[in-house]
Coordinates of C-alpha atoms in Angstrom, one line a residue:
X19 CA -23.7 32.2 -1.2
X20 CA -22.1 32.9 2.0
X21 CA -19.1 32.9 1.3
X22 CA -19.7 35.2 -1.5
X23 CA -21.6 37.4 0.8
X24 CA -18.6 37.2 3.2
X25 CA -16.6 38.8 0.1
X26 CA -18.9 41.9 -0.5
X27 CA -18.4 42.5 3.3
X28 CA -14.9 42.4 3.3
X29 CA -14.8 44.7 0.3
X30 CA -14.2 48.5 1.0
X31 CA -16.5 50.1 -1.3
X32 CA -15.6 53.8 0.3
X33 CA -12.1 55.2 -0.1
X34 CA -10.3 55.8 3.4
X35 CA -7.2 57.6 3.7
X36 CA -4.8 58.8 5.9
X37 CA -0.8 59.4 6.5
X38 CA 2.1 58.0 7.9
X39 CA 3.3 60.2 11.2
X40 CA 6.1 57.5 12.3
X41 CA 7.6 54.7 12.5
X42 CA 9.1 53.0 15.7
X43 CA 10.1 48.9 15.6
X44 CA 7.6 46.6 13.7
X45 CA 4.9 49.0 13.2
X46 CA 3.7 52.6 11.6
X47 CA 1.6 55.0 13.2
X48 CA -1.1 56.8 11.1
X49 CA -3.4 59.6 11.7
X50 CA -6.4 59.7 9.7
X51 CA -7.1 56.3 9.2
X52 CA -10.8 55.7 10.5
X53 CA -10.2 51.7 10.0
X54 CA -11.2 48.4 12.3
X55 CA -8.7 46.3 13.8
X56 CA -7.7 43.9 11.0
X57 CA -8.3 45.9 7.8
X58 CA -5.6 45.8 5.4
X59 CA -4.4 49.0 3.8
X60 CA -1.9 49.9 0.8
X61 CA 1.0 52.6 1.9
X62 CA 2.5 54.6 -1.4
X63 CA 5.7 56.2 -1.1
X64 CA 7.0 59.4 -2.6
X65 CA 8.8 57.2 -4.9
X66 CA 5.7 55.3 -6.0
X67 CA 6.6 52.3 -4.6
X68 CA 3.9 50.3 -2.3
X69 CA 3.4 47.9 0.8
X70 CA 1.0 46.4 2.0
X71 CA 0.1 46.4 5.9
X72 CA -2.5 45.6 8.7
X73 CA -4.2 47.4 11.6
X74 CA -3.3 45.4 14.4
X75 CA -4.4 48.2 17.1
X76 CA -5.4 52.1 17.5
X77 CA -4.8 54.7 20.6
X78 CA -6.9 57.5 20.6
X79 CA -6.8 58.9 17.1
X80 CA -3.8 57.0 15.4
X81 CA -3.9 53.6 14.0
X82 CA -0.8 51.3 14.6
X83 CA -0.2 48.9 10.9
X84 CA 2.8 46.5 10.7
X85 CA 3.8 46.1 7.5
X86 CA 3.3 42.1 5.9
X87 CA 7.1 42.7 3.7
X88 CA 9.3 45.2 3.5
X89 CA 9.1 48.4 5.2
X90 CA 12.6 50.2 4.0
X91 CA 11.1 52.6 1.9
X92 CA 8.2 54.0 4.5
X93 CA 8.9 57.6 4.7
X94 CA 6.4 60.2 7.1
X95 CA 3.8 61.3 4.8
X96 CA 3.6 58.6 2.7
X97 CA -0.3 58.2 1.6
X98 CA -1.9 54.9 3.5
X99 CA -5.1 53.6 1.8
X100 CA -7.8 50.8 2.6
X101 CA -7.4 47.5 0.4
X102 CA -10.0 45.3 2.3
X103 CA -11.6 45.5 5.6
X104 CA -11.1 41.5 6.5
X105 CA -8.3 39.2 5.0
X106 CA -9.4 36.4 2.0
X107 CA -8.0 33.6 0.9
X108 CA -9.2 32.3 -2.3
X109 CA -10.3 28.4 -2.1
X110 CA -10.3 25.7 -4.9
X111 CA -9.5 22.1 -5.6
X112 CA -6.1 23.7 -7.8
X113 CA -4.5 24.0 -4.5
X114 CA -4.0 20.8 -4.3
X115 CA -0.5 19.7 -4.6
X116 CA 0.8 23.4 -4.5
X117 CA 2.7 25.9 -1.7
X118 CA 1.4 28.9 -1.6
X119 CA 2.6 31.8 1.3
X120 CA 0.2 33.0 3.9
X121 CA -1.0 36.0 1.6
X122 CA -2.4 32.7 0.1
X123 CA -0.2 33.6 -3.0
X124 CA 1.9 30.6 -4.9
X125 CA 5.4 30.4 -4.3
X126 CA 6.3 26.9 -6.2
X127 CA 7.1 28.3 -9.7
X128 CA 4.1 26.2 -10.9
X129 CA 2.2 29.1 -12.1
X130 CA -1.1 31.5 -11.2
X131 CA -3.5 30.3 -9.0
X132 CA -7.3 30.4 -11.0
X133 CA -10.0 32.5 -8.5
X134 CA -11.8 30.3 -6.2
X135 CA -14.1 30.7 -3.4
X136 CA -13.1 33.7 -1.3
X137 CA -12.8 32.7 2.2
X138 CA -12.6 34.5 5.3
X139 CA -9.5 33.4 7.5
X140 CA -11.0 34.8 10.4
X141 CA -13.8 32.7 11.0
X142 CA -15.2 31.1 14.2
X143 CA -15.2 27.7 13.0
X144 CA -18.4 25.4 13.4
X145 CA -20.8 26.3 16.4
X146 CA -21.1 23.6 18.9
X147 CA -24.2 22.1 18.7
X148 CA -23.3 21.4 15.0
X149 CA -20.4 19.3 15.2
X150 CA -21.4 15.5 15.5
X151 CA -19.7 13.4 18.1
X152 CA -16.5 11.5 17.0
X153 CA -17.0 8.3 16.1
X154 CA -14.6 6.7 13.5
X155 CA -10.8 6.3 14.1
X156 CA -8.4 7.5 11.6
X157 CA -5.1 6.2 10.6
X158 CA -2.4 8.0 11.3
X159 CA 0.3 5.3 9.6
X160 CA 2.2 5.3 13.3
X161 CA 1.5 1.4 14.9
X162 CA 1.9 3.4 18.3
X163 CA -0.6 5.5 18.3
X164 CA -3.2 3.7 15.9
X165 CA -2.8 0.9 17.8
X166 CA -2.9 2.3 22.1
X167 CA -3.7 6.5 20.9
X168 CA -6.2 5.5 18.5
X169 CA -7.4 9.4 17.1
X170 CA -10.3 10.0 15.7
X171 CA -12.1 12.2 12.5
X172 CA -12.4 15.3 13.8
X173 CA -9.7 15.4 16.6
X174 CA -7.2 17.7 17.7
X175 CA -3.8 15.8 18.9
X176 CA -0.9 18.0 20.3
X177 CA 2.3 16.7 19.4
X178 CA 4.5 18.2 22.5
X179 CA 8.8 17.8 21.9
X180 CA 12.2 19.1 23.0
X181 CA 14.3 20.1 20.1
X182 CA 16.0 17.7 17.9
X183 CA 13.8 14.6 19.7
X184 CA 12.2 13.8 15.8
X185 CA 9.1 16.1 15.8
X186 CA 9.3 17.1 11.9
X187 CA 9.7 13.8 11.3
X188 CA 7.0 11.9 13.0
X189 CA 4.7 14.8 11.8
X190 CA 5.7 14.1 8.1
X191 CA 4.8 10.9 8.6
X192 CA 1.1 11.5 9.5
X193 CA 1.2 13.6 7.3
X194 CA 2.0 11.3 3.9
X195 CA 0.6 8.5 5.9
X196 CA -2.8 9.3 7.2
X197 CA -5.7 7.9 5.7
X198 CA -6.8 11.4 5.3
X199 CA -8.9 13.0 2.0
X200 CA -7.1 15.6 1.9
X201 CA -4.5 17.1 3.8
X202 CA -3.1 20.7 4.7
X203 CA 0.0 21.4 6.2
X204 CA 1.0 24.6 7.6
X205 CA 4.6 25.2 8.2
X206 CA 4.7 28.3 10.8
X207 CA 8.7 30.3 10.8
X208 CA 9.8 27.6 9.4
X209 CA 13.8 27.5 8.6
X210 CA 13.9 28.7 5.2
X211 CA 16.6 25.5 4.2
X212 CA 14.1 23.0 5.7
X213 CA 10.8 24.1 3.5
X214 CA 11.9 22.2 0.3
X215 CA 13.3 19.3 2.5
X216 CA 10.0 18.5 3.9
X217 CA 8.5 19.2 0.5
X218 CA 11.1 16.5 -1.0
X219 CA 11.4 14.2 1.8
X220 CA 8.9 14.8 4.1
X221 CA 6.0 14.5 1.8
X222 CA 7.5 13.3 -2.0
X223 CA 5.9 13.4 -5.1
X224 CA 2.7 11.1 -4.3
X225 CA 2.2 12.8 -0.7
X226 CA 2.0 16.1 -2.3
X227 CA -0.6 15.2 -4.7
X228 CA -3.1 15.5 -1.8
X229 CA -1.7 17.8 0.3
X230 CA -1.8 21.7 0.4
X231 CA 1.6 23.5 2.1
X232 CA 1.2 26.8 3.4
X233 CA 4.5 28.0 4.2
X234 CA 5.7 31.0 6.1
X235 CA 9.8 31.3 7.3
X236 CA 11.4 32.8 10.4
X237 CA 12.7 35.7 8.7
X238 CA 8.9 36.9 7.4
X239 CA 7.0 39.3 8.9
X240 CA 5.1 38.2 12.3
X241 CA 1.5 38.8 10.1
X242 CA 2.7 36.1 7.8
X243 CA 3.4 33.8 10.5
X244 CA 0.3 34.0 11.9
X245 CA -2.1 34.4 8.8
X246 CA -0.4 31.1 7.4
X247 CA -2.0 29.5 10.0
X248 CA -5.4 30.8 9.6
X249 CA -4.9 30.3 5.9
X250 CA -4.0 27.0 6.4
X251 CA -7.7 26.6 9.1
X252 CA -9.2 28.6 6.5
X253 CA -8.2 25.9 3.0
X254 CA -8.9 22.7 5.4
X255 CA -12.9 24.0 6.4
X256 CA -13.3 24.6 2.2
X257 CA -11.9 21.2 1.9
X258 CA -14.5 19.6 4.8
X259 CA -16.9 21.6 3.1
X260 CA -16.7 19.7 0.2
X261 CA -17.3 16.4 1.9
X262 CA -13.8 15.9 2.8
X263 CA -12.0 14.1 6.0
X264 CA -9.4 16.4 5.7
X265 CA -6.0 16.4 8.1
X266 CA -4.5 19.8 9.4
X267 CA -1.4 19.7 10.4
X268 CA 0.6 22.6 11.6
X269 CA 4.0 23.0 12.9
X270 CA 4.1 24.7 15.3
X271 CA 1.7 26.5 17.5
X272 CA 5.3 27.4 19.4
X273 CA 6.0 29.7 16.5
X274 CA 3.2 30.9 16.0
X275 CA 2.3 32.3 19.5
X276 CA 6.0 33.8 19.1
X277 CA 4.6 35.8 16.4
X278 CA 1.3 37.0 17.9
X279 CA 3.4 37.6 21.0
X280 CA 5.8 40.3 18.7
X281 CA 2.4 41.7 17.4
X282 CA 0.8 41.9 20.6
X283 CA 4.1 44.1 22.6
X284 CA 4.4 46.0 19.4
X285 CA 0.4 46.8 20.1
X286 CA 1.0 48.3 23.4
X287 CA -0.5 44.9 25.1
X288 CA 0.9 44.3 28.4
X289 CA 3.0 41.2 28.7
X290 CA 1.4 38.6 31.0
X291 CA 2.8 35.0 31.9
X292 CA 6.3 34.9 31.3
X293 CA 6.1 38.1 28.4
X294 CA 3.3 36.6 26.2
X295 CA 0.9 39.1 26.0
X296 CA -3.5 38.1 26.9
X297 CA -3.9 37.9 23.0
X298 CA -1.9 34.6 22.9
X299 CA -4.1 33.2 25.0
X300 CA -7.1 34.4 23.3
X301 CA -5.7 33.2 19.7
X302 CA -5.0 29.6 20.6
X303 CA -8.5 28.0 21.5
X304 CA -9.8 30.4 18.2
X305 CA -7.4 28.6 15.6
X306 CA -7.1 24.8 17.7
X307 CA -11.5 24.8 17.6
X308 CA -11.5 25.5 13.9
X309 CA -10.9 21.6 13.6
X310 CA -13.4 19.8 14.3
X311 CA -16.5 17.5 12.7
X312 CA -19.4 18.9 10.5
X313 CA -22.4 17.8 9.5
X314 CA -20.9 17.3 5.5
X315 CA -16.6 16.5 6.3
X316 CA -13.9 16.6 9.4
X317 CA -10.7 18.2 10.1
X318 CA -8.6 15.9 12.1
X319 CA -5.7 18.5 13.6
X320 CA -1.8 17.7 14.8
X321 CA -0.6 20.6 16.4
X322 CA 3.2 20.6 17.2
X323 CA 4.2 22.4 20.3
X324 CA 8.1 22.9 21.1
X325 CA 8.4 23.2 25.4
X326 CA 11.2 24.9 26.3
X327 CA 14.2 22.8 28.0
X328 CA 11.7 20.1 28.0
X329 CA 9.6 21.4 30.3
X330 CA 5.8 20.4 30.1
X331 CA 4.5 23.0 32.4
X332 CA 5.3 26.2 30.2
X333 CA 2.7 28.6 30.0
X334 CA 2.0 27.7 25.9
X335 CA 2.3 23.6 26.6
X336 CA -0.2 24.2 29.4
X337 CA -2.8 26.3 27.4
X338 CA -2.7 23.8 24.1
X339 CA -3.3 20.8 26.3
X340 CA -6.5 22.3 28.3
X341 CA -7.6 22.9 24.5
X342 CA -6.7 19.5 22.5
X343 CA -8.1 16.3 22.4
X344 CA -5.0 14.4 23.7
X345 CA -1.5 15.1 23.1
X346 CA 1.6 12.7 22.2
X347 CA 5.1 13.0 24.4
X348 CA 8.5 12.6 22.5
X349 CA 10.8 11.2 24.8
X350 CA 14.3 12.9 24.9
X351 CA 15.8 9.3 26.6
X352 CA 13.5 7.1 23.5
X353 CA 15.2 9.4 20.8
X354 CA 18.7 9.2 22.2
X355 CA 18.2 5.4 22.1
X356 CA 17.4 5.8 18.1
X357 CA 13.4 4.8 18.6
X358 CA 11.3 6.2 16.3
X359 CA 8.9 7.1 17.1
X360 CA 9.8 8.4 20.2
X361 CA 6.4 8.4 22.1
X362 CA 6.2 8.4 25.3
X363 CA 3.0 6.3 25.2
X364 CA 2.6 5.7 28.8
X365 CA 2.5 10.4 29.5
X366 CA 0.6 10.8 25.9
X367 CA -3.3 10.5 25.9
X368 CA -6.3 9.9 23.1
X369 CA -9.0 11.6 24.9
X370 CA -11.9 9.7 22.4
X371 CA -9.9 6.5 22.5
X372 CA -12.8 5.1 24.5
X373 CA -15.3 6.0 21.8
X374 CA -14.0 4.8 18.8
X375 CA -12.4 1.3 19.5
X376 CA -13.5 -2.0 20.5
X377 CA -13.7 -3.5 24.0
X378 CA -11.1 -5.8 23.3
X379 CA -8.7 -3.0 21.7
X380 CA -9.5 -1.0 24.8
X381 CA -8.1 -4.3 26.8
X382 CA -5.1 -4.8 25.2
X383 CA -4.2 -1.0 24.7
X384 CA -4.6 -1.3 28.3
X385 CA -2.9 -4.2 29.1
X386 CA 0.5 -3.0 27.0
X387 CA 0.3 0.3 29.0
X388 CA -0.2 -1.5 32.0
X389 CA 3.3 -3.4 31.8
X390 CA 5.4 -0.8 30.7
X391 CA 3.9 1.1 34.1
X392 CA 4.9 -1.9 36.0
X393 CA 8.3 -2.2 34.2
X394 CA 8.8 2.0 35.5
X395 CA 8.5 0.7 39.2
X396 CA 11.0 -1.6 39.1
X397 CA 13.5 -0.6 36.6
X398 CA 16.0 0.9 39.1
X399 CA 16.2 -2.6 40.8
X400 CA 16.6 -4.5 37.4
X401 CA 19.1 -1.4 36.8
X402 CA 21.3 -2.5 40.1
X403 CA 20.9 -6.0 39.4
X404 CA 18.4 -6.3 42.9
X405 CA 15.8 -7.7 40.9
X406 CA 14.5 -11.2 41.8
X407 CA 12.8 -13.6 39.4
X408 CA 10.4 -15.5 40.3
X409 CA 9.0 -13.5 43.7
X410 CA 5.8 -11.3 41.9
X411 CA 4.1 -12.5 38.2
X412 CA 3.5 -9.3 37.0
X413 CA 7.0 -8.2 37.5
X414 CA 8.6 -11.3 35.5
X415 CA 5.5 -10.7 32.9
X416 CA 6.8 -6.5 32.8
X417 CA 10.6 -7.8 32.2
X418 CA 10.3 -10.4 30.1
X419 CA 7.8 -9.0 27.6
X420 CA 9.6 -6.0 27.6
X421 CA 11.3 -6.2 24.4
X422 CA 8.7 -6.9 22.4
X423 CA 6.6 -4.4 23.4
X424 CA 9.5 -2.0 22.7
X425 CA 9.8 -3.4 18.9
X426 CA 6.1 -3.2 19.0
X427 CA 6.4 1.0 19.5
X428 CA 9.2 1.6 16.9
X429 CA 8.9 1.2 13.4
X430 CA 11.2 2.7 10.0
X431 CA 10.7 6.1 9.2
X432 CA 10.1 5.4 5.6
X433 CA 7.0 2.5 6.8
X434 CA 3.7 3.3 7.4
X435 CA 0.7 0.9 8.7
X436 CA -2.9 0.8 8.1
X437 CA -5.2 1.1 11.0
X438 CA -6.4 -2.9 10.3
X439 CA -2.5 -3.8 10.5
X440 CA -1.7 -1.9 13.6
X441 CA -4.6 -4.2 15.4
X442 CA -4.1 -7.1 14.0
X443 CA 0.1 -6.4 15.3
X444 CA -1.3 -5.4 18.7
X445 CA -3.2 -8.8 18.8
X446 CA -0.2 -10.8 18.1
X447 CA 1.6 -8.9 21.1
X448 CA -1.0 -9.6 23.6
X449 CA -1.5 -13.1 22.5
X450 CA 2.4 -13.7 23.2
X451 CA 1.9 -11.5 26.3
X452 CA -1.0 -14.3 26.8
X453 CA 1.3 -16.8 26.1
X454 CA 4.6 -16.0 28.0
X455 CA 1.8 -15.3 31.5
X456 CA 0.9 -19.2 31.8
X457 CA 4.6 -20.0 30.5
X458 CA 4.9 -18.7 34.0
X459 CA 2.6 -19.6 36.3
X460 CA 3.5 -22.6 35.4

C-alpha cells in the first residue's frame, strides 16, 4: 500500500496555472505558478504544441522550470499547468531485459511498457537502523577484486579512472558477470554511439535478460541526466523489494554531478569548490545511500567516477570516497601495459573485506599486497640494475614472484570467474609464493 499511497500524494488533484514571462539559458520563468520545488508541469503553446518541465527553484513570486526536451517553441504567455507534484516511475518484473529513458519511458522498439507499481524516485532510501550488517561476499566475475577486494551484498564500490584507462569495460564486466539477481544499469550522458555498443557488447543477449538499462545521452536535458539516475535507484529498491540481491551500476556519478551542477547555476545557486554549486554535494550521499541492505533483498552499487587529469583529490573524487564503501584505482601505467583489469590493487580498498572472508583469505590477500608494496620500494634499483640478489629475503621473494602475481591480476575481457575459483587461484599463488620462500632460504 505504500507505494500506492505515495501515488495519490504525488497526484495533483487541484488545477494550478500560471504563464510564461521569459526565458533566459536552460530555464523559464513563470508567474503564477504556486508549485513546490520538484513538481512537474505541462507548458502549451499558442500553436498547441506541449512540453513538459520541472520546478527546479523560485525567487520571490516566479518559479524557474527547465524544460526535460525541447524548448524551441516556448513563447511568453504560453499557459504552464501542473502534471504531478513528485516524479514516478512505474515498477515491474517487464523491465527486465528492456532500456527505457529516465522519464522511465521505453526507447528499445520492443513495445509499451504494462503499468506497474508507481514508485517515487525521490526517496530516502532505507533508514539506518534497518539495514542489516554485510555479511556475504558477492562475485563480481574480476579474480582481482573477488579474490584481495572481496565486496560484499549491499556495498557501495567507487570505480575512480582517467579517460580511456578501461572503465566501461571493467564496469560491463561486473556487470554481465556478477553473481547478482538482478541487475540495473544506469548509463548517465552517455555518448549517444556508445549506448547500443554496451547494449551489444557490453552486456549481449544473455546479460540483458537480467538486467534493466536506463539510459540518458550527453545531448539530453540536465533533468534527464539526473532523473536516470534516480530512476535507475528507484527500479533497483522495487527489485530488493522483491527479495532480490540486486546490482546497481551507474556510470558515472562524474556526469551526473555535471548535470546537477548546470541545474544548480541555472537556479541562481552560488558556485562553491571549483564552480559546483552546495546542491552537488547534497545530491551525492542521497543517491550513493540508496544502496544498501534490507531486511527482504540488497543493492550492491559500482559507481564510476571520471577524475580529471588523473587527479584523485578533485573535489567530486573526494566527496564519493568519504561516501563509498571502498573504491577501485585504474592505473593509467597498468593500462598502457595492455593489463586488464587495470586495478591498482595496492591504492584500491574493500572497506567490509574483513567481515565477509576467512582468516586465511585475509592472510593471503595480505600477503600478495604485501609483496607488490615491497616490489614499489625497490623497483627504481631493479630499474638501474643496483639491485642485489641474495642481500634481503623479502626483496628476492617481491622480484621473483613478481610475475605471477601480475598474471594473477589480469585476466581476458571476455572471462569471467566465480567467487569459489578466484580463491581457489589465490591459493595456488600463495602456495607457490610458499614454495619459491624456502626455495630460498635455502
Amino acid at each position: 500500500m505504500a507505494a500506492q499511497l505515495a501515488a495519490v500524494e504525488c497526484g495533483s488533484p487541484v488545477r494550478v496555472a500560471g504563464r510564461v514571462e521569459s526565458m533566459g539559458g536552460l530555464t523559464v520563468n513563470t508567474v503564477g505558478l504556486a508549485l513546490p520545488v520538484g513538481s512537474m508541469c505541462k507548458l502549451t503553446s499558442s500553436t498547441g504544441q506541449t512540453s513538459i518541465a520541472e520546478v527546479i527553484g523560485f525567487h520571490r513570486e516566479r518559479a524557474i522550470l527547465m524544460p526535460l526536451g525541447e524548448s524551441s517553441s516556448i513563447a511568453p504567455g504560453d499557459t504552464v499547468e501542473n502534471v504531478m507534484s513528485a516524479p514516478l516511475v512505474q515498477c515491474s518484473a517487464q523491465l527486465l531485459g528492456r532500456v527505457i529513458d529516465g522519464l522511465g519511458q521505453p526507447i528499445d522498439d520492443k513495445g509499451a511498457l504494462p503499468l506497474g507499481e508507481p514508485r517515487r524516485i525521490d526517496s530516502r532510501g532505507t533508514p539506518p537502523l534497518a539495514r542489516p550488517p554485510i555479511r556475504e561476499p558477492i562475485s563480481t566475475g574480476i579474480r582481482a577484486v573477488d579474490a584481495l577486494l572481496t565486496c560484499g551484498l549491499g556495498q557501495r564500490m567507487a570505480i575512480f579512472s582517467g579517460p580511456g584507462i578501461g572503465k566501461s569495460t571493467l564496469v560491463s564486466s561486473i556487470a554481465r558477470s556478477s553473481s547478482a539477481d538482478v541487475c540495473v544499469v544506469a548509463l548517465v550522458g552517455e555518448r549517444g554511439r556508445e549506448v547500443q555498443e554496451f547494449l551489444d557488447k557490453g552486456l549481449g543477449a544473455a546479460g540483458m535478460c537480467r538486467c534493466v538499462v536506463v539510459v540518458s545521452t550527453s545531448e539530453q536535458s540536465p533533468l534527464l541526466c539526473v532523473r536516470a539516475a534516480k530512476v535507475a535507484a528507484t527500479v533497483a529498491e522495487y527489485f530488493r523489494d522483491q527479495g532480490k540481491n540486486v546490482l546497481l551500476v551507474v556510470d558515472s556519478l562524474t556526469r551526473l554531478c555535471h548535470a546537477q551542477r548546470q541545474i544548480g547555476l541555472a537556479a541562481h545557486e552560488p558556485p562553491a569548490t571549483r564552480g559546483y554549486p552546495p546542491s552537488v554535494f547534497a545530491m551525492l550521499p542521497r543517491i550513493l545511500e540508496r544502496a544498501c541492505t534490507s531486511a527482504t533483498g540488497s543493492i550492491t552499487a559500482f559507481y564510476s567516477v571520471l577524475v580529471e587529469g588523473d587527479e584523485f583529490s578533485e573535489p567530486i573524487s573526494d566527496a564519493v570516497r568519504g561516501v563509498a564503501d571502498g573504491h577501485l584505482w585504474l592505473s593509467r601505467a597498468l593500462a598502457t601495459k595492455g593489463h586488464f583489469p587495470a586495478i591498482d590493487v595496492q591504492h584500491s580498498i574493500s572497506r567490509v573485506r574483513e567481515s565477509i572472508v576467512s582468516d586465511r583469505q585475509l592472510q593471503m590477500a595480505r600477503r600478495v599486497l604485501g609483496l607488490l608494496s615491497v616490489y614499489d620500494d625497490i623497483k627504481d634499483l631493479v630499474a638501474v640494475g643496483a639491485y642485489v640478489p641474495g642481500v634481503n629475503l623479502e626483496y628476492d621473494l617481491a622480484v621473483q614472484s613478481r610475475d605471477k602475481i601480475l598474471e594473477f591480476l589480469q585476466q581476458d575481457v571476455s572471462s569471467h570467474f566465480t567467487l569459489e575459483q578466484s580463491l581457489n587461484d589465490l591459493r595456488a599463488l600463495c602456495v607457490g609464493i610458499e614454495h619459491l620462500e624456502q626455495k630460498l632460504r635455502k
